[in-house]
mmCIF file of C-alpha atoms and ligand atoms in Angstrom:
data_model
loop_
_atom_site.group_PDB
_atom_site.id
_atom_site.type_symbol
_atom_site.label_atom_id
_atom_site.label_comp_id
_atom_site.label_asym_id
_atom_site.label_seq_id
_atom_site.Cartn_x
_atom_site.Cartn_y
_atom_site.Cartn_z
ATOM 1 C CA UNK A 1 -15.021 -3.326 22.379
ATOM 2 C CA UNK A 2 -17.855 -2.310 20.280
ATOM 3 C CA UNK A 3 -17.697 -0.037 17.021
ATOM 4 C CA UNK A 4 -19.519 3.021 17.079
ATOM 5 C CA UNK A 5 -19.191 5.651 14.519
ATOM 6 C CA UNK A 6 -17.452 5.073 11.453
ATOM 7 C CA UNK A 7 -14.812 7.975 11.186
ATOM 8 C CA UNK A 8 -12.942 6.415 7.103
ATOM 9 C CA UNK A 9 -13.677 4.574 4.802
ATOM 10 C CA UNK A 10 -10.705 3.847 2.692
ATOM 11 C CA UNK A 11 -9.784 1.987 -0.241
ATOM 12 C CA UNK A 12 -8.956 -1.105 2.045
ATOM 13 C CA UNK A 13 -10.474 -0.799 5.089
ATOM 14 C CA UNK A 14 -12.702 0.989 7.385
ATOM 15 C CA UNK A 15 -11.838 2.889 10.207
ATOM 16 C CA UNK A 16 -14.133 3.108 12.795
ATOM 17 C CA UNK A 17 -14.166 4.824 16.189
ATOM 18 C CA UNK A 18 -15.027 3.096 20.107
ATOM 19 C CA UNK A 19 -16.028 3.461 23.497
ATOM 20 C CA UNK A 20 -12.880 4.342 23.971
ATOM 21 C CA UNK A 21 -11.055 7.625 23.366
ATOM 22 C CA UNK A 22 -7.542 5.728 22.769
ATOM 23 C CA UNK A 23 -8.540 2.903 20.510
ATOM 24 C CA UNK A 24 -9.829 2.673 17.271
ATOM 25 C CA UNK A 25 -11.202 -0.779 15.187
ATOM 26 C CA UNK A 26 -10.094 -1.470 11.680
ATOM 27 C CA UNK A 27 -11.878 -3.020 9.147
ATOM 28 C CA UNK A 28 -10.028 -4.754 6.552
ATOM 29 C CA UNK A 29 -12.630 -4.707 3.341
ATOM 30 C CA UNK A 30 -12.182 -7.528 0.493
ATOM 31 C CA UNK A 31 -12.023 -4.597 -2.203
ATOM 32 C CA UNK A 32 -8.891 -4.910 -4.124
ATOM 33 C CA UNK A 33 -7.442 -1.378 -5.744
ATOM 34 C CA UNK A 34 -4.752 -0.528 -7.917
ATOM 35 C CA UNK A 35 -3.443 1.778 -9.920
ATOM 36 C CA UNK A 36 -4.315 4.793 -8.399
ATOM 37 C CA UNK A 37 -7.883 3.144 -7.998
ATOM 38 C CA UNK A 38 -8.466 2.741 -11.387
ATOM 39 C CA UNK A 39 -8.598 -0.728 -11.359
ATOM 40 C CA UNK A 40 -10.877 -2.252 -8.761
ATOM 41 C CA UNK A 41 -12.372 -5.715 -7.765
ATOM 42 C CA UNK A 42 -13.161 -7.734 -4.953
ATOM 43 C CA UNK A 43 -11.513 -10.645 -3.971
ATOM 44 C CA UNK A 44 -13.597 -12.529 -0.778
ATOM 45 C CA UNK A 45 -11.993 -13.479 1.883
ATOM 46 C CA UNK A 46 -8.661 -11.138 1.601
ATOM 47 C CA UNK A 47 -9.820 -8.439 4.092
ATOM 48 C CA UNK A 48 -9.712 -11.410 6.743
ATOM 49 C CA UNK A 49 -6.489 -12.698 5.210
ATOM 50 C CA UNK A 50 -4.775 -9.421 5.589
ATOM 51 C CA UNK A 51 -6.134 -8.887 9.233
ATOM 52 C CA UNK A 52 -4.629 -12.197 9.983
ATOM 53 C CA UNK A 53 -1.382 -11.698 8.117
ATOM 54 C CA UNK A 54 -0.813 -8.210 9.871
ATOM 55 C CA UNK A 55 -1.631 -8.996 13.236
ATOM 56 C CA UNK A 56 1.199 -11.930 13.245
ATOM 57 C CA UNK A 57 3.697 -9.310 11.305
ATOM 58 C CA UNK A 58 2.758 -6.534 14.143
ATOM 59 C CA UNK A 59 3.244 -9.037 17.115
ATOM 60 C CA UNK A 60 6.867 -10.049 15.981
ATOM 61 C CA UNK A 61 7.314 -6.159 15.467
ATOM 62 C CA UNK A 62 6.536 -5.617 18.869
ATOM 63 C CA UNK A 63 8.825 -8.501 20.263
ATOM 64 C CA UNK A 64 11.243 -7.179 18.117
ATOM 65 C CA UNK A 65 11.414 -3.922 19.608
ATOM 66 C CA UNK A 66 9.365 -1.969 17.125
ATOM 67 C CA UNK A 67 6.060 0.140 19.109
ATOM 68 C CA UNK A 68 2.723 -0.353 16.740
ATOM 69 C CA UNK A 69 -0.227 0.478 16.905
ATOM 70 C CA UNK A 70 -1.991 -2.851 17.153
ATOM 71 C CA UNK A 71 -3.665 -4.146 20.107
ATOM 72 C CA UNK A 72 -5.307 -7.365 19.161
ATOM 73 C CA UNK A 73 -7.967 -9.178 16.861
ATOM 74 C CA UNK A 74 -11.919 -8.752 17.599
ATOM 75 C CA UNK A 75 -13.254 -11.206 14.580
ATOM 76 C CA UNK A 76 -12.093 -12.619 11.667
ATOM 77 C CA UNK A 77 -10.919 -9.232 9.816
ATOM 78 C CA UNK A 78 -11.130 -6.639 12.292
ATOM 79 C CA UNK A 79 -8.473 -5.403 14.782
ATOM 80 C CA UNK A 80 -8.512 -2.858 17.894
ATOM 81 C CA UNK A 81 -5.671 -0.322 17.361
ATOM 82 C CA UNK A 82 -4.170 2.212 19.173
ATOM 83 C CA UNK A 83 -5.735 5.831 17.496
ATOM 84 C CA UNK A 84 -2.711 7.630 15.927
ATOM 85 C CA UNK A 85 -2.004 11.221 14.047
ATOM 86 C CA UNK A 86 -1.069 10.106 11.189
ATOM 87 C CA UNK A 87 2.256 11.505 9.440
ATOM 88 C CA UNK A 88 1.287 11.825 5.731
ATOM 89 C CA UNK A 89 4.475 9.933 4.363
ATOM 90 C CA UNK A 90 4.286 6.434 2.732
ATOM 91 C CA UNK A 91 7.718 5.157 3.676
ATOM 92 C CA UNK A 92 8.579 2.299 1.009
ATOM 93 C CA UNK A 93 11.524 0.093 1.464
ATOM 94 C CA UNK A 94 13.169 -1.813 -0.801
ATOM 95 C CA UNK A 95 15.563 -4.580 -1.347
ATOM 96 C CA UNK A 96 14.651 -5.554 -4.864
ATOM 97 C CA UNK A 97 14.223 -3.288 -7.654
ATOM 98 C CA UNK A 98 10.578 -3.890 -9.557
ATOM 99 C CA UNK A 99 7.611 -1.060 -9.834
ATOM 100 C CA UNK A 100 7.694 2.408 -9.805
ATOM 101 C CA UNK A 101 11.351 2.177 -9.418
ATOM 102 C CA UNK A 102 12.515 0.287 -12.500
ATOM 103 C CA UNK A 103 10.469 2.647 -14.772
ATOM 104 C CA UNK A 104 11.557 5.892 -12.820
ATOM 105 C CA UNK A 105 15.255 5.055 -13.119
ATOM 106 C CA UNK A 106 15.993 2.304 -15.355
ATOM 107 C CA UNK A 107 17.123 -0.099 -13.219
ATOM 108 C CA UNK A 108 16.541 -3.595 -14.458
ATOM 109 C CA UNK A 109 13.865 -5.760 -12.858
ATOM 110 C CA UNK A 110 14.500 -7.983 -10.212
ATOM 111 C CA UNK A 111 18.110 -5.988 -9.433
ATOM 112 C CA UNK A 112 18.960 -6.948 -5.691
ATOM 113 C CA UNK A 113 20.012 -3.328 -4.296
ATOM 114 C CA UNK A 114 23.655 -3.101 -2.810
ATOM 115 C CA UNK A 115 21.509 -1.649 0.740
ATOM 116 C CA UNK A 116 18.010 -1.482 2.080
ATOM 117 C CA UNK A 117 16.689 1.931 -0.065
ATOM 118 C CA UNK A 118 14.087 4.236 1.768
ATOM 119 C CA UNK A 119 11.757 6.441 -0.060
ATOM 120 C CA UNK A 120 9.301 8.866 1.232
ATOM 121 C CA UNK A 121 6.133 9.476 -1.109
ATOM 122 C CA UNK A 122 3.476 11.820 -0.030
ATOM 123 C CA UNK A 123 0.367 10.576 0.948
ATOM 124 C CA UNK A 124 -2.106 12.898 -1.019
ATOM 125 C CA UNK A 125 -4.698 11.027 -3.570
ATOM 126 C CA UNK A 126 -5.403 14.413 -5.743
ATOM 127 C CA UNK A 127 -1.132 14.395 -5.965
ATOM 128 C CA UNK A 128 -1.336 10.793 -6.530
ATOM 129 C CA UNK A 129 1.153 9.718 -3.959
ATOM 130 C CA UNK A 130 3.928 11.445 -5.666
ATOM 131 C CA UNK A 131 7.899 10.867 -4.317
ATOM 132 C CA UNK A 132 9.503 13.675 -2.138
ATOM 133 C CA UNK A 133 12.892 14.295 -0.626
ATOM 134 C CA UNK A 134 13.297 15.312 2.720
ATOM 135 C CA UNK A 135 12.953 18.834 2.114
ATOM 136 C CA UNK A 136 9.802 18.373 0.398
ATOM 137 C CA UNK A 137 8.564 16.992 3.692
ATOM 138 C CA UNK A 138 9.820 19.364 5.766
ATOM 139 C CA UNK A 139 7.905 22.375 3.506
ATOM 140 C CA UNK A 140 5.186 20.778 3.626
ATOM 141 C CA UNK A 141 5.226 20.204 7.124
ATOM 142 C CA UNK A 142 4.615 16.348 7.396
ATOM 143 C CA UNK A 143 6.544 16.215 10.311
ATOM 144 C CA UNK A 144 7.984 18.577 12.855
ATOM 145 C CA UNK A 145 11.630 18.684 12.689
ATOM 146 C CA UNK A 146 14.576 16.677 10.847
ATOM 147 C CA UNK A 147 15.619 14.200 13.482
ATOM 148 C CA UNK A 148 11.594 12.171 12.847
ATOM 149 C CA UNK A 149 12.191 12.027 9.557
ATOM 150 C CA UNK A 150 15.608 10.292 10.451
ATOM 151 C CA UNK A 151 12.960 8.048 13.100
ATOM 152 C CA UNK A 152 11.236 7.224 10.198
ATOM 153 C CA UNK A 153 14.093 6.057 8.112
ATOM 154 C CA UNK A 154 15.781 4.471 11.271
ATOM 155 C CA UNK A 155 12.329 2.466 11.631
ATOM 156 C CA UNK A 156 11.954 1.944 8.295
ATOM 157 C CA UNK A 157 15.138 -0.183 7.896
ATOM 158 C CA UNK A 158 14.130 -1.780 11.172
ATOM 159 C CA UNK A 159 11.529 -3.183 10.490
ATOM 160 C CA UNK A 160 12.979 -4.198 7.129
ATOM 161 C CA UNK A 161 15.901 -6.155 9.370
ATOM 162 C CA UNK A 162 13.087 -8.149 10.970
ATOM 163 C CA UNK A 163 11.235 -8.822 8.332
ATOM 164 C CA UNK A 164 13.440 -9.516 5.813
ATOM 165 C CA UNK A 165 15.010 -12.747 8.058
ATOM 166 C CA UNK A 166 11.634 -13.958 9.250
ATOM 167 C CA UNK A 167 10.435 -14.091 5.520
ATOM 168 C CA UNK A 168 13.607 -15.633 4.338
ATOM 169 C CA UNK A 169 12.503 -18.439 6.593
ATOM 170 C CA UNK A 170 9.376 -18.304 5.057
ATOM 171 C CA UNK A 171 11.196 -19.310 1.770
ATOM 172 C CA UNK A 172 9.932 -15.836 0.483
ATOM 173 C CA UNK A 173 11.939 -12.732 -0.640
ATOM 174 C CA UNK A 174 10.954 -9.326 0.645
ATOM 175 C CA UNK A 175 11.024 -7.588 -2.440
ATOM 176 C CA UNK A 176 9.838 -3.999 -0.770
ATOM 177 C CA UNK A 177 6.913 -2.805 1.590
ATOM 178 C CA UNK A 178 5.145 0.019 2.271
ATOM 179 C CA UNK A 179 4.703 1.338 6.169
ATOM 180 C CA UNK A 180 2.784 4.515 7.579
ATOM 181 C CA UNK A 181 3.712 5.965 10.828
ATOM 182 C CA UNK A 182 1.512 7.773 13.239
ATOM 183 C CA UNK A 183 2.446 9.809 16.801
ATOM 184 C CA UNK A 184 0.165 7.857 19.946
ATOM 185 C CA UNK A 185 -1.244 9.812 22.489
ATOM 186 C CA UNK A 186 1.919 10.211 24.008
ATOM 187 C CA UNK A 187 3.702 11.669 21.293
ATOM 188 C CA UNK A 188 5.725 8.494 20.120
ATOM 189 C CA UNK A 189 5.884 7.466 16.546
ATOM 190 C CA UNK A 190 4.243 4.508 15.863
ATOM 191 C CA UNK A 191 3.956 1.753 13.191
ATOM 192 C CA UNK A 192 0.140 1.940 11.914
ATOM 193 C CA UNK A 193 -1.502 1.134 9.102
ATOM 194 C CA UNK A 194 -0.912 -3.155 8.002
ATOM 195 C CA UNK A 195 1.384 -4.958 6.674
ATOM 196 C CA UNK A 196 0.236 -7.608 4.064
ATOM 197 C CA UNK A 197 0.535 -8.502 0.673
ATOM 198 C CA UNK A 198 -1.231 -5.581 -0.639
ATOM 199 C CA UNK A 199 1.252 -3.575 0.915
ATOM 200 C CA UNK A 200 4.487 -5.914 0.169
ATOM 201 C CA UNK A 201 5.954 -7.935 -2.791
ATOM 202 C CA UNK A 202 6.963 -11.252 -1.991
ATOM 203 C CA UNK A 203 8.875 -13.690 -4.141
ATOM 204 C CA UNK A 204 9.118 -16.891 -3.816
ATOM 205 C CA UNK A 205 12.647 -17.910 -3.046
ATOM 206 C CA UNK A 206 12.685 -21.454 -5.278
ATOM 207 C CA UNK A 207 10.583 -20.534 -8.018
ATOM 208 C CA UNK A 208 10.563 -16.657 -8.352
ATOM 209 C CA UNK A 209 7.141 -16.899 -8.069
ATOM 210 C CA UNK A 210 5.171 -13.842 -7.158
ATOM 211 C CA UNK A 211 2.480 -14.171 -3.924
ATOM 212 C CA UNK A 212 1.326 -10.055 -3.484
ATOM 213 C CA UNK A 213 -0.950 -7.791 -5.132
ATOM 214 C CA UNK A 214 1.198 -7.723 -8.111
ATOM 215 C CA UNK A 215 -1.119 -10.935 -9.490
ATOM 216 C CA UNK A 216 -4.098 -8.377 -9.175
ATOM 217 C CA UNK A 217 -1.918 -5.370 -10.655
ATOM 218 C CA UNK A 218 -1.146 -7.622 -13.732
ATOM 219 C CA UNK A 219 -4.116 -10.139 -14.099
ATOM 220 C CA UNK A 220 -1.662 -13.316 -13.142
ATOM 221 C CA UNK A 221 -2.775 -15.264 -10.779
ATOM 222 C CA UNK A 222 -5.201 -15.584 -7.866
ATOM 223 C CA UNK A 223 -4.932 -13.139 -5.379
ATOM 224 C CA UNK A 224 -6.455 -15.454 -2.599
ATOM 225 C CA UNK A 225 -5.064 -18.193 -2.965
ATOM 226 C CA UNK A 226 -1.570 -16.358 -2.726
ATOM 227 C CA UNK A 227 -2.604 -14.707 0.380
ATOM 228 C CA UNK A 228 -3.438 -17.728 1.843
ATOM 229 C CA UNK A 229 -0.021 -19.371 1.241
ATOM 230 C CA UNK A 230 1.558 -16.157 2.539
ATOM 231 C CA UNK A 231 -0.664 -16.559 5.997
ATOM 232 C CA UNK A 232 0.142 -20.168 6.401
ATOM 233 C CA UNK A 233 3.984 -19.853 5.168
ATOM 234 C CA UNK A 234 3.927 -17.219 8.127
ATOM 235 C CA UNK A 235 2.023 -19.741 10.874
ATOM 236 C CA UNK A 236 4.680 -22.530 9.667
ATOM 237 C CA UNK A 237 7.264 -20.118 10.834
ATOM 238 C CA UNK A 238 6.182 -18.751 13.977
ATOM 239 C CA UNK A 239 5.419 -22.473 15.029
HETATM 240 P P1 LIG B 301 -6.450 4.570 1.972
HETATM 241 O O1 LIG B 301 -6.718 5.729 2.897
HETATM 242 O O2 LIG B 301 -5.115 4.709 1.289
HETATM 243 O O3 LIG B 301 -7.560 4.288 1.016
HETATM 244 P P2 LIG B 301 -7.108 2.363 3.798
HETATM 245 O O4 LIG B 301 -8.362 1.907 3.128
HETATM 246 O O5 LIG B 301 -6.174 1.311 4.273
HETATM 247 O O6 LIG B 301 -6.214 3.301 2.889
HETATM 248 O O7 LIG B 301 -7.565 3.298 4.986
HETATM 249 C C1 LIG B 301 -7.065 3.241 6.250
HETATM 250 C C2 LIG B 301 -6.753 4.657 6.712
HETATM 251 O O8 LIG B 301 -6.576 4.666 8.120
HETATM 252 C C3 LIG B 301 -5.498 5.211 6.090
HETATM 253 O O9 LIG B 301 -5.714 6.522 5.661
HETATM 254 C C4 LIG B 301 -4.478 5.177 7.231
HETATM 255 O O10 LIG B 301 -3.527 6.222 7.134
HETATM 256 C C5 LIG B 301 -5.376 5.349 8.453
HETATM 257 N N1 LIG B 301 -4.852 4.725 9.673
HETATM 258 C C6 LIG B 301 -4.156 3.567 9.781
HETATM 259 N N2 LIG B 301 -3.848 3.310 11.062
HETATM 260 C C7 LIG B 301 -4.374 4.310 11.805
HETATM 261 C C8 LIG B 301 -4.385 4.621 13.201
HETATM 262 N N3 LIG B 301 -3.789 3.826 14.088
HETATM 263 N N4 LIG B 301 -5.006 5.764 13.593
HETATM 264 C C9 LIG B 301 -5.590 6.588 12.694
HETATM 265 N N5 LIG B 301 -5.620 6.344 11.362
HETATM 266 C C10 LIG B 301 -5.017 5.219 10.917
HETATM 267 N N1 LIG B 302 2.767 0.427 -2.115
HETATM 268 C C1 LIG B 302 1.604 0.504 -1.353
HETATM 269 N N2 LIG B 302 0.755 1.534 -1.550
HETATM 270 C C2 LIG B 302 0.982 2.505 -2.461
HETATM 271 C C3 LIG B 302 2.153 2.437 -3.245
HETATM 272 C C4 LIG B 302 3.029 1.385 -3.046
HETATM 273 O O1 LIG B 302 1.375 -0.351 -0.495
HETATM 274 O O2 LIG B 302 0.157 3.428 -2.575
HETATM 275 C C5 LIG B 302 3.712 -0.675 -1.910
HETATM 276 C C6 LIG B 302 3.725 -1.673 -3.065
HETATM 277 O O3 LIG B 302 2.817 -2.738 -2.801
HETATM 278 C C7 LIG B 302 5.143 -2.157 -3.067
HETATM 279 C C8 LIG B 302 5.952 -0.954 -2.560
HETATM 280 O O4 LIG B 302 5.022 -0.126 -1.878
HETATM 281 O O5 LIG B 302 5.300 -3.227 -2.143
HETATM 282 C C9 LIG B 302 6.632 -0.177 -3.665
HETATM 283 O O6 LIG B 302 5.673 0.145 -4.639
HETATM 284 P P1 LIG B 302 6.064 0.880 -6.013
HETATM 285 O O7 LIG B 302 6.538 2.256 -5.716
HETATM 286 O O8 LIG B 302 6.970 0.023 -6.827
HETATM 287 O O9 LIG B 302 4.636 1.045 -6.655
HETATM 288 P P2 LIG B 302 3.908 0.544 -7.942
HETATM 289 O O10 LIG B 302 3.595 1.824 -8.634
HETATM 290 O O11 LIG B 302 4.778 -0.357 -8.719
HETATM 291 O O12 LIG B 302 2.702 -0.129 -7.340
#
């Protein structure tokens, strides 16, 4: 599978397009963002560390039942994936209450939530990412019809099931995640995007320690050297 033209360049990775019509290859960059992209570095190493890290969460997706778009590792930090159309919501689950949501609505830090909460936050830059409702969605015409936005929350929690216990195991604490969805050739929603620790908190069970972009977001720690852990906690499991 070779790389041909370069179709994205995003924030965290590159998307570029293949021989084939079906499959694209993603790039996962070292640059670091946050805050709306206001606050940038580079961190070397964590675009392969991510690659890694979602490749092993999309695999035990897949067993699990859960249709991605990944189809499998080329090098060190780029992956062949299925080419979606992407649906413009970020879909952010949460277990924990930290972030956006303790300063939106007061709730205290580190709250566990009585369920799994689903949020849907439009994916617009110039907007910056701002939260909707599902009506919002439907004016705006992010997805066809009610019943995929009720996919979306259905996978949502899903995947949140699945990764929730594997992490556990991990000795880590799924504090929330982030997920975009995509429709496949076919039609079928599919999980796209990555799942890492620039997309997820994790905490660590024991020492409450945080291992996720958060140490960039707040200057306290080393962003590497977490992600590392993170990878090998998740090897150590899979084992
Ligand atoms: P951002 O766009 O937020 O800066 P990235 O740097 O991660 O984020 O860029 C990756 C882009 O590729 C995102 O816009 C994402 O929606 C898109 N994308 C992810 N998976 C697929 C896919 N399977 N097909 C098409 N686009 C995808
Ligand atoms: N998140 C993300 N991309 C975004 C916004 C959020 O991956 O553009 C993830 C974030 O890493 C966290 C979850 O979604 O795991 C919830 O983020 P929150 O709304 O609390 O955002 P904050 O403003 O605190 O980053």
């Amino acid at each position: 599978m070779k790389k041909s033209k370069l179709l994205y360049e995003g924030k965290a990775k590159k998307i570029w397009q293949t021989d084939n019509d079906n499959l694209y290859i993603a790039e996962f960059k070292d640059d670091l963002t946050a805050f709306d992209a206001q606050k940038r570095s580079q961190a070397q190493g964590k675009g392969a560390l991510n690659c890694k890290i979602s490749a092993n969460l999309f695999r035990l997706l897949e067993k699990n039942g859960i249709k991605t778009h990944f189809v499998e590792c080329i090098s060190e930090n780029e992956m062949v994936i299925k080419k979606a159309d992407m649906i413009m919501i970020e879909v952010v689950v949460r277990n924990i209450a930290t972030g956006s949501l303790t300063k939106r609505l007061g709730i205290a830090d580190g709250t566990v939530l009585p369920f799994a909460l689903v949020e849907f936050y439009y994916k617009n830059d110039a907007l910056h990412d701002p939260l909707i409702n599902d009506e919002h969605a439907l004016i705006l015409e992010l997805v066809d019809n009610e019943s995929e936005l009720e996919e979306l929350k259905r996978l949502g929690r899903e995947i949140n099931v699945v990764l929730k216990s594997f992490f556990d195991k991990a000795n880590l604490n799924l504090v929330d995640f982030k997920v975009e969805f995509g429709k496949d050739s076919e039609g079928n929603i599919i999980l796209a995007d990555e799942i890492s620790p620039d997309s997820c908190r994790f905490w660590d069970k024991t020492s409450g320690e945080k291992l996720d972009k958060d140490l960039f977001r707040h200057d306290l720690g080393d962003v590497k050297v977490a992600y590392e852990e993170v990878l090998n906690r998740i090897q150590k499991v899979i084992q």
